[in-house]
Structure formats: structure tokens, C-alpha cells
């Protein structure tokens, strides 16, 4: 359901704003999944006035769509590197991927260390996502 249609559908009584319950239902109809309570709380606290207006809902949906899209791209990249489906990458995984894609380029331990945010010898998805966000060249392709 698109944002305008969701607003009209869930604005019971045509008040011109969504109550908290209506807001949760509208987000569910737009995105197809329930947001966690902390997200709803945070979004609700950012509202202007007694409820969420149509313009506020549109802004929230645009911001969340961008965030979800960025997360999805990064996750797909991570999954393609995680050939053993372990949920983390070892230096060998990255070296193999580089060898396959760019045989003349090698990934050194310093690059792996920069990716391994907590220094545990594994690159988790959180480490990977953080590393991508710090790279200007990936920001324009993954996080835009």
C-alpha cells in the first residue's frame, strides 16, 4: 500500500493525523512487517502535534525505505562473501573473493583488520556494514 492510501485508510474519523495505534497499522501495511517497539517509540516521539500527519508519515516512510534498502544491499554483499554460511567472514574468505574477482589484487591483513571492528579475527555483518559506511566510494553506491 502506498503512503497516501495508508494514511487515508488508517486515519479513522478523518482527524488529519494518525494515533499511535493507527500509525503502527499504517507502517505495517506499507512495509509488510511490524516495527519493533523501540522504533515506534522513537518515531512517535519525533512527531509534531497530537499525532502523525500525512507529511510526517511520508517523511518517515522515505527515511525508513532508504535505511532498509541500504541494509538490504549490504546484507546481500555480505552473504555473497560468506560462502560457508557461518554468519562471519575470515581473512581467507575475503582473499578468495578478491582472487576470484581481481586476481592481480590481494587483500592484506591491514584491510581485514580495518574491517574486523572488534578484533576477534572475524568480520561479522555489523563489522562489514560499519566498514562499508566508512568508505566514501561505497557510500555512493550502497548507502544512497
GROMACS .gro file of N, CA and C in nm:
model
  432
    1UNK      N    1   0.086  -0.117   0.000
    1UNK     CA    2   0.000   0.000   0.000
    1UNK      C    3   0.091   0.124   0.000
    2UNK      N    4   0.055   0.225  -0.077
    2UNK     CA    5   0.138   0.345  -0.078
    2UNK      C    6   0.106   0.433   0.044
    3UNK      N    7   0.190   0.531   0.068
    3UNK     CA    8   0.181   0.612   0.190
    3UNK      C    9   0.050   0.690   0.199
    4UNK      N   10   0.011   0.754   0.091
    4UNK     CA   11  -0.112   0.835   0.093
    4UNK      C   12  -0.234   0.747   0.119
    5UNK      N   13  -0.238   0.634   0.051
    5UNK     CA   14  -0.350   0.541   0.070
    5UNK      C   15  -0.354   0.489   0.213
    6UNK      N   16  -0.236   0.458   0.268
    6UNK     CA   17  -0.230   0.410   0.407
    6UNK      C   18  -0.279   0.516   0.504
    7UNK      N   19  -0.239   0.640   0.480
    7UNK     CA   20  -0.283   0.748   0.570
    7UNK      C   21  -0.434   0.761   0.567
    8UNK      N   22  -0.493   0.765   0.448
    8UNK     CA   23  -0.638   0.779   0.435
    8UNK      C   24  -0.710   0.659   0.497
    9UNK      N   25  -0.656   0.541   0.474
    9UNK     CA   26  -0.719   0.418   0.525
    9UNK      C   27  -0.718   0.414   0.678
   10UNK      N   28  -0.607   0.453   0.739
   10UNK     CA   29  -0.593   0.435   0.884
   10UNK      C   30  -0.625   0.559   0.967
   11UNK      N   31  -0.652   0.673   0.903
   11UNK     CA   32  -0.694   0.793   0.975
   11UNK      C   33  -0.843   0.783   1.004
   12UNK      N   34  -0.874   0.703   1.106
   12UNK     CA   35  -1.013   0.678   1.142
   12UNK      C   36  -1.077   0.809   1.189
   13UNK      N   37  -1.189   0.844   1.126
   13UNK     CA   38  -1.261   0.966   1.161
   13UNK      C   39  -1.207   1.089   1.089
   14UNK      N   40  -1.116   1.070   0.997
   14UNK     CA   41  -1.059   1.182   0.918
   14UNK      C   42  -1.013   1.298   1.005
   15UNK      N   43  -0.935   1.267   1.109
   15UNK     CA   44  -0.885   1.367   1.203
   15UNK      C   45  -0.773   1.452   1.145
   16UNK      N   46  -0.708   1.399   1.040
   16UNK     CA   47  -0.593   1.470   0.983
   16UNK      C   48  -0.462   1.426   1.044
   17UNK      N   49  -0.468   1.326   1.130
   17UNK     CA   50  -0.346   1.269   1.189
   17UNK      C   51  -0.374   1.124   1.232
   18UNK      N   52  -0.266   1.051   1.250
   18UNK     CA   53  -0.278   0.911   1.295
   18UNK      C   54  -0.246   0.902   1.443
   19UNK      N   55  -0.327   0.823   1.514
   19UNK     CA   56  -0.295   0.792   1.653
   19UNK      C   57  -0.179   0.692   1.652
   20UNK      N   58  -0.127   0.663   1.768
   20UNK     CA   59  -0.016   0.567   1.777
   20UNK      C   60  -0.055   0.431   1.718
   21UNK      N   61  -0.171   0.383   1.751
   21UNK     CA   62  -0.219   0.254   1.702
   21UNK      C   63  -0.239   0.258   1.550
   22UNK      N   64  -0.298   0.366   1.500
   22UNK     CA   65  -0.318   0.381   1.356
   22UNK      C   66  -0.184   0.389   1.283
   23UNK      N   67  -0.090   0.458   1.345
   23UNK     CA   68   0.044   0.474   1.289
   23UNK      C   69   0.112   0.337   1.273
   24UNK      N   70   0.104   0.255   1.378
   24UNK     CA   71   0.162   0.120   1.372
   24UNK      C   72   0.098   0.038   1.260
   25UNK      N   73  -0.033   0.048   1.247
   25UNK     CA   74  -0.104  -0.026   1.141
   25UNK      C   75  -0.066   0.026   1.003
   26UNK      N   76  -0.051   0.156   0.989
   26UNK     CA   77  -0.012   0.214   0.860
   26UNK      C   78   0.127   0.166   0.820
   27UNK      N   79   0.220   0.166   0.914
   27UNK     CA   80   0.356   0.119   0.883
   27UNK      C   81   0.355  -0.028   0.843
   28UNK      N   82   0.276  -0.108   0.911
   28UNK     CA   83   0.265  -0.250   0.878
   28UNK      C   84   0.211  -0.267   0.735
   29UNK      N   85   0.111  -0.189   0.699
   29UNK     CA   86   0.053  -0.203   0.565
   29UNK      C   87   0.149  -0.154   0.456
   30UNK      N   88   0.235  -0.057   0.487
   30UNK     CA   89   0.328  -0.002   0.389
   30UNK      C   90   0.449  -0.093   0.372
   31UNK      N   91   0.508  -0.137   0.483
   31UNK     CA   92   0.632  -0.214   0.476
   31UNK      C   93   0.613  -0.365   0.477
   32UNK      N   94   0.499  -0.410   0.529
   32UNK     CA   95   0.473  -0.554   0.531
   32UNK      C   96   0.532  -0.626   0.650
   33UNK      N   97   0.583  -0.553   0.748
   33UNK     CA   98   0.633  -0.614   0.872
   33UNK      C   99   0.613  -0.514   0.985
   34UNK      N  100   0.608  -0.568   1.108
   34UNK     CA  101   0.591  -0.482   1.224
   34UNK      C  102   0.725  -0.424   1.267
   35UNK      N  103   0.726  -0.297   1.300
   35UNK     CA  104   0.845  -0.234   1.355
   35UNK      C  105   0.856  -0.271   1.502
   36UNK      N  106   0.977  -0.278   1.553
   36UNK     CA  107   0.996  -0.308   1.695
   36UNK      C  108   0.947  -0.189   1.778
   37UNK      N  109   0.913  -0.216   1.902
   37UNK     CA  110   0.857  -0.113   1.990
   37UNK      C  111   0.948   0.008   2.003
   38UNK      N  112   1.079  -0.015   2.011
   38UNK     CA  113   1.173   0.096   2.027
   38UNK      C  114   1.168   0.190   1.906
   39UNK      N  115   1.154   0.133   1.786
   39UNK     CA  116   1.142   0.216   1.665
   39UNK      C  117   1.013   0.297   1.668
   40UNK      N  118   0.904   0.232   1.699
   40UNK     CA  119   0.774   0.303   1.705
   40UNK      C  120   0.783   0.416   1.807
   41UNK      N  121   0.840   0.386   1.924
   41UNK     CA  122   0.853   0.486   2.030
   41UNK      C  123   0.935   0.606   1.982
   42UNK      N  124   1.048   0.577   1.920
   42UNK     CA  125   1.136   0.683   1.869
   42UNK      C  126   1.066   0.767   1.762
   43UNK      N  127   1.000   0.702   1.670
   43UNK     CA  128   0.930   0.774   1.563
   43UNK      C  129   0.814   0.856   1.619
   44UNK      N  130   0.742   0.797   1.715
   44UNK     CA  131   0.628   0.867   1.774
   44UNK      C  132   0.675   0.991   1.849
   45UNK      N  133   0.785   0.982   1.920
   45UNK     CA  134   0.836   1.096   1.995
   45UNK      C  135   0.884   1.211   1.906
   46UNK      N  136   0.911   1.182   1.778
   46UNK     CA  137   0.958   1.287   1.688
   46UNK      C  138   0.845   1.364   1.620
   47UNK      N  139   0.721   1.326   1.648
   47UNK     CA  140   0.607   1.389   1.581
   47UNK      C  141   0.586   1.533   1.628
   48UNK      N  142   0.517   1.608   1.544
   48UNK     CA  143   0.476   1.745   1.578
   48UNK      C  144   0.326   1.742   1.606
   49UNK      N  145   0.281   1.780   1.720
   49UNK     CA  146   0.137   1.782   1.746
   49UNK      C  147   0.086   1.654   1.809
   50UNK      N  148  -0.048   1.634   1.797
   50UNK     CA  149  -0.110   1.523   1.868
   50UNK      C  150  -0.098   1.388   1.800
   51UNK      N  151  -0.064   1.386   1.673
   51UNK     CA  152  -0.049   1.260   1.602
   51UNK      C  153   0.046   1.277   1.485
   52UNK      N  154   0.054   1.175   1.401
   52UNK     CA  155   0.141   1.178   1.284
   52UNK      C  156   0.059   1.230   1.165
   53UNK      N  157   0.103   1.341   1.108
   53UNK     CA  158   0.034   1.398   0.993
   53UNK      C  159   0.072   1.321   0.867
   54UNK      N  160   0.002   1.348   0.758
   54UNK     CA  161   0.033   1.282   0.630
   54UNK      C  162   0.175   1.316   0.586
   55UNK      N  163   0.216   1.442   0.602
   55UNK     CA  164   0.351   1.484   0.563
   55UNK      C  165   0.457   1.414   0.649
   56UNK      N  166   0.431   1.401   0.779
   56UNK     CA  167   0.526   1.332   0.868
   56UNK      C  168   0.536   1.185   0.831
   57UNK      N  169   0.422   1.123   0.800
   57UNK     CA  170   0.423   0.982   0.761
   57UNK      C  171   0.506   0.965   0.634
   58UNK      N  172   0.489   1.053   0.538
   58UNK     CA  173   0.564   1.047   0.413
   58UNK      C  174   0.714   1.056   0.441
   59UNK      N  175   0.756   1.149   0.526
   59UNK     CA  176   0.898   1.164   0.560
   59UNK      C  177   0.951   1.040   0.629
   60UNK      N  178   0.876   0.987   0.722
   60UNK     CA  179   0.918   0.866   0.795
   60UNK      C  180   0.935   0.750   0.697
   61UNK      N  181   0.840   0.731   0.608
   61UNK     CA  182   0.846   0.621   0.511
   61UNK      C  183   0.966   0.638   0.419
   62UNK      N  184   0.992   0.759   0.372
   62UNK     CA  185   1.108   0.783   0.284
   62UNK      C  186   1.239   0.750   0.356
   63UNK      N  187   1.253   0.798   0.481
   63UNK     CA  188   1.376   0.771   0.557
   63UNK      C  189   1.393   0.622   0.584
   64UNK      N  190   1.286   0.557   0.626
   64UNK     CA  191   1.294   0.414   0.657
   64UNK      C  192   1.318   0.330   0.531
   65UNK      N  193   1.259   0.367   0.421
   65UNK     CA  194   1.281   0.294   0.296
   65UNK      C  195   1.427   0.301   0.256
   66UNK      N  196   1.486   0.419   0.271
   66UNK     CA  197   1.628   0.437   0.240
   66UNK      C  198   1.713   0.347   0.331
   67UNK      N  199   1.684   0.348   0.460
   67UNK     CA  200   1.762   0.268   0.555
   67UNK      C  201   1.748   0.119   0.526
   68UNK      N  202   1.627   0.075   0.499
   68UNK     CA  203   1.603  -0.066   0.472
   68UNK      C  204   1.671  -0.108   0.342
   69UNK      N  205   1.665  -0.023   0.240
   69UNK     CA  206   1.731  -0.053   0.113
   69UNK      C  207   1.881  -0.063   0.128
   70UNK      N  208   1.941   0.028   0.204
   70UNK     CA  209   2.085   0.026   0.227
   70UNK      C  210   2.126  -0.100   0.302
   71UNK      N  211   2.049  -0.136   0.403
   71UNK     CA  212   2.077  -0.256   0.481
   71UNK      C  213   2.070  -0.379   0.391
   72UNK      N  214   1.968  -0.384   0.307
   72UNK     CA  215   1.947  -0.499   0.220
   72UNK      C  216   2.064  -0.517   0.122
   73UNK      N  217   2.111  -0.407   0.063
   73UNK     CA  218   2.225  -0.415  -0.030
   73UNK      C  219   2.350  -0.465   0.042
   74UNK      N  220   2.378  -0.409   0.159
   74UNK     CA  221   2.497  -0.450   0.234
   74UNK      C  222   2.485  -0.597   0.275
   75UNK      N  223   2.366  -0.640   0.315
   75UNK     CA  224   2.348  -0.778   0.358
   75UNK      C  225   2.368  -0.875   0.242
   76UNK      N  226   2.319  -0.839   0.125
   76UNK     CA  227   2.338  -0.925   0.007
   76UNK      C  228   2.487  -0.936  -0.028
   77UNK      N  229   2.559  -0.825  -0.016
   77UNK     CA  230   2.703  -0.828  -0.042
   77UNK      C  231   2.771  -0.922   0.058
   78UNK      N  232   2.735  -0.908   0.185
   78UNK     CA  233   2.794  -0.990   0.290
   78UNK      C  234   2.765  -1.138   0.264
   79UNK      N  235   2.641  -1.170   0.231
   79UNK     CA  236   2.602  -1.309   0.206
   79UNK      C  237   2.680  -1.367   0.089
   80UNK      N  238   2.706  -1.287  -0.014
   80UNK     CA  239   2.780  -1.339  -0.129
   80UNK      C  240   2.925  -1.371  -0.093
   81UNK      N  241   2.979  -1.303   0.007
   81UNK     CA  242   3.115  -1.331   0.053
   81UNK      C  243   3.119  -1.447   0.153
   82UNK      N  244   3.009  -1.467   0.225
   82UNK     CA  245   3.001  -1.572   0.327
   82UNK      C  246   2.961  -1.704   0.262
   83UNK      N  247   3.051  -1.761   0.186
   83UNK     CA  248   3.022  -1.882   0.108
   83UNK      C  249   2.995  -2.004   0.196
   84UNK      N  250   3.043  -2.003   0.321
   84UNK     CA  251   3.025  -2.117   0.411
   84UNK      C  252   2.902  -2.099   0.502
   85UNK      N  253   2.832  -1.986   0.486
   85UNK     CA  254   2.709  -1.956   0.561
   85UNK      C  255   2.731  -1.962   0.712
   86UNK      N  256   2.842  -1.906   0.757
   86UNK     CA  257   2.873  -1.907   0.900
   86UNK      C  258   2.822  -1.783   0.973
   87UNK      N  259   2.791  -1.678   0.897
   87UNK     CA  260   2.748  -1.554   0.960
   87UNK      C  261   2.865  -1.463   0.992
   88UNK      N  262   2.983  -1.498   0.949
   88UNK     CA  263   3.101  -1.413   0.966
   88UNK      C  264   3.200  -1.448   0.855
   89UNK      N  265   3.296  -1.359   0.834
   89UNK     CA  266   3.398  -1.379   0.732
   89UNK      C  267   3.534  -1.391   0.797
   90UNK      N  268   3.615  -1.479   0.743
   90UNK     CA  269   3.755  -1.490   0.784
   90UNK      C  270   3.840  -1.426   0.674
   91UNK      N  271   3.965  -1.399   0.703
   91UNK     CA  272   4.051  -1.337   0.604
   91UNK      C  273   4.058  -1.422   0.477
   92UNK      N  274   4.056  -1.554   0.492
   92UNK     CA  275   4.060  -1.643   0.376
   92UNK      C  276   3.938  -1.622   0.284
   93UNK      N  277   3.821  -1.598   0.343
   93UNK     CA  278   3.701  -1.573   0.263
   93UNK      C  279   3.719  -1.449   0.175
   94UNK      N  280   3.772  -1.344   0.234
   94UNK     CA  281   3.792  -1.221   0.159
   94UNK      C  282   3.902  -1.236   0.055
   95UNK      N  283   4.008  -1.305   0.091
   95UNK     CA  284   4.116  -1.328  -0.005
   95UNK      C  285   4.068  -1.411  -0.123
   96UNK      N  286   3.988  -1.514  -0.097
   96UNK     CA  287   3.933  -1.597  -0.204
   96UNK      C  288   3.843  -1.514  -0.297
   97UNK      N  289   3.760  -1.428  -0.238
   97UNK     CA  290   3.671  -1.345  -0.318
   97UNK      C  291   3.751  -1.249  -0.406
   98UNK      N  292   3.855  -1.190  -0.349
   98UNK     CA  293   3.939  -1.099  -0.428
   98UNK      C  294   4.013  -1.174  -0.537
   99UNK      N  295   4.060  -1.293  -0.507
   99UNK     CA  296   4.131  -1.374  -0.606
   99UNK      C  297   4.039  -1.408  -0.723
  100UNK      N  298   3.915  -1.438  -0.691
  100UNK     CA  299   3.817  -1.472  -0.794
  100UNK      C  300   3.780  -1.351  -0.880
  101UNK      N  301   3.758  -1.237  -0.815
  101UNK     CA  302   3.713  -1.117  -0.887
  101UNK      C  303   3.828  -1.036  -0.948
  102UNK      N  304   3.937  -1.025  -0.876
  102UNK     CA  305   4.051  -0.944  -0.919
  102UNK      C  306   4.180  -1.018  -0.888
  103UNK      N  307   4.218  -1.113  -0.973
  103UNK     CA  308   4.334  -1.198  -0.943
  103UNK      C  309   4.464  -1.122  -0.916
  104UNK      N  310   4.476  -1.002  -0.969
  104UNK     CA  311   4.602  -0.927  -0.951
  104UNK      C  312   4.602  -0.845  -0.823
  105UNK      N  313   4.488  -0.834  -0.759
  105UNK     CA  314   4.480  -0.761  -0.633
  105UNK      C  315   4.468  -0.860  -0.518
  106UNK      N  316   4.532  -0.828  -0.410
  106UNK     CA  317   4.523  -0.915  -0.292
  106UNK      C  318   4.476  -0.831  -0.174
  107UNK      N  319   4.402  -0.892  -0.086
  107UNK     CA  320   4.360  -0.823   0.036
  107UNK      C  321   4.460  -0.858   0.146
  108UNK      N  322   4.517  -0.756   0.203
  108UNK     CA  323   4.618  -0.778   0.306
  108UNK      C  324   4.558  -0.780   0.445
  109UNK      N  325   4.638  -0.820   0.543
  109UNK     CA  326   4.589  -0.826   0.681
  109UNK      C  327   4.545  -0.690   0.735
  110UNK      N  328   4.604  -0.581   0.682
  110UNK     CA  329   4.565  -0.448   0.732
  110UNK      C  330   4.422  -0.412   0.690
  111UNK      N  331   4.381  -0.456   0.572
  111UNK     CA  332   4.243  -0.432   0.528
  111UNK      C  333   4.147  -0.516   0.612
  112UNK      N  334   4.184  -0.640   0.633
  112UNK     CA  335   4.099  -0.728   0.716
  112UNK      C  336   4.088  -0.670   0.858
  113UNK      N  337   4.198  -0.624   0.912
  113UNK     CA  338   4.196  -0.566   1.048
  113UNK      C  339   4.105  -0.443   1.054
  114UNK      N  340   4.107  -0.364   0.947
  114UNK     CA  341   4.019  -0.246   0.944
  114UNK      C  342   3.872  -0.287   0.939
  115UNK      N  343   3.844  -0.400   0.876
  115UNK     CA  344   3.706  -0.449   0.867
  115UNK      C  345   3.661  -0.514   0.998
  116UNK      N  346   3.754  -0.578   1.067
  116UNK     CA  347   3.726  -0.652   1.190
  116UNK      C  348   3.718  -0.554   1.307
  117UNK      N  349   3.602  -0.492   1.321
  117UNK     CA  350   3.584  -0.385   1.419
  117UNK      C  351   3.616  -0.421   1.562
  118UNK      N  352   3.586  -0.542   1.605
  118UNK     CA  353   3.610  -0.580   1.744
  118UNK      C  354   3.737  -0.661   1.763
  119UNK      N  355   3.811  -0.685   1.654
  119UNK     CA  356   3.940  -0.753   1.664
  119UNK      C  357   3.934  -0.900   1.703
  120UNK      N  358   3.821  -0.965   1.675
  120UNK     CA  359   3.809  -1.107   1.715
  120UNK      C  360   3.853  -1.204   1.605
  121UNK      N  361   3.908  -1.151   1.495
  121UNK     CA  362   3.955  -1.237   1.387
  121UNK      C  363   3.844  -1.278   1.291
  122UNK      N  364   3.726  -1.220   1.309
  122UNK     CA  365   3.611  -1.248   1.224
  122UNK      C  366   3.545  -1.116   1.187
  123UNK      N  367   3.495  -1.108   1.066
  123UNK     CA  368   3.418  -0.991   1.026
  123UNK      C  369   3.271  -1.029   1.029
  124UNK      N  370   3.201  -0.978   1.128
  124UNK     CA  371   3.057  -1.002   1.139
  124UNK      C  372   2.984  -0.909   1.041
  125UNK      N  373   2.855  -0.927   1.026
  125UNK     CA  374   2.780  -0.837   0.940
  125UNK      C  375   2.786  -0.694   0.994
  126UNK      N  376   2.781  -0.679   1.126
  126UNK     CA  377   2.791  -0.545   1.185
  126UNK      C  378   2.925  -0.481   1.152
  127UNK      N  379   3.033  -0.559   1.162
  127UNK     CA  380   3.166  -0.509   1.124
  127UNK      C  381   3.167  -0.466   0.977
  128UNK      N  382   3.112  -0.552   0.892
  128UNK     CA  383   3.111  -0.529   0.748
  128UNK      C  384   3.033  -0.402   0.714
  129UNK      N  385   2.916  -0.389   0.774
  129UNK     CA  386   2.830  -0.273   0.749
  129UNK      C  387   2.899  -0.144   0.795
  130UNK      N  388   2.962  -0.148   0.911
  130UNK     CA  389   3.034  -0.032   0.962
  130UNK      C  390   3.148   0.005   0.868
  131UNK      N  391   3.222  -0.095   0.822
  131UNK     CA  392   3.335  -0.071   0.732
  131UNK      C  393   3.286  -0.007   0.601
  132UNK      N  394   3.179  -0.061   0.544
  132UNK     CA  395   3.126  -0.004   0.420
  132UNK      C  396   3.083   0.141   0.438
  133UNK      N  397   3.020   0.170   0.550
  133UNK     CA  398   2.972   0.306   0.576
  133UNK      C  399   3.087   0.406   0.587
  134UNK      N  400   3.205   0.359   0.621
  134UNK     CA  401   3.322   0.448   0.636
  134UNK      C  402   3.394   0.472   0.504
  135UNK      N  403   3.360   0.396   0.400
  135UNK     CA  404   3.429   0.407   0.272
  135UNK      C  405   3.352   0.499   0.178
  136UNK      N  406   3.412   0.613   0.140
  136UNK     CA  407   3.341   0.709   0.053
  136UNK      C  408   3.291   0.648  -0.078
  137UNK      N  409   3.368   0.559  -0.138
  137UNK     CA  410   3.326   0.500  -0.265
  137UNK      C  411   3.207   0.408  -0.251
  138UNK      N  412   3.188   0.345  -0.136
  138UNK     CA  413   3.071   0.258  -0.120
  138UNK      C  414   2.952   0.336  -0.072
  139UNK      N  415   2.974   0.448  -0.008
  139UNK     CA  416   2.862   0.528   0.039
  139UNK      C  417   2.773   0.569  -0.077
  140UNK      N  418   2.834   0.605  -0.190
  140UNK     CA  419   2.752   0.649  -0.302
  140UNK      C  420   2.680   0.535  -0.372
  141UNK      N  421   2.731   0.413  -0.361
  141UNK     CA  422   2.669   0.301  -0.430
  141UNK      C  423   2.577   0.218  -0.340
  142UNK      N  424   2.614   0.201  -0.216
  142UNK     CA  425   2.537   0.116  -0.125
  142UNK      C  426   2.442   0.197  -0.040
  143UNK      N  427   2.489   0.310   0.011
  143UNK     CA  428   2.410   0.385   0.110
  143UNK      C  429   2.343   0.508   0.049
  144UNK      N  430   2.314   0.505  -0.078
  144UNK     CA  431   2.241   0.617  -0.142
  144UNK      C  432   2.122   0.562  -0.217
   0.00000   0.00000   0.00000
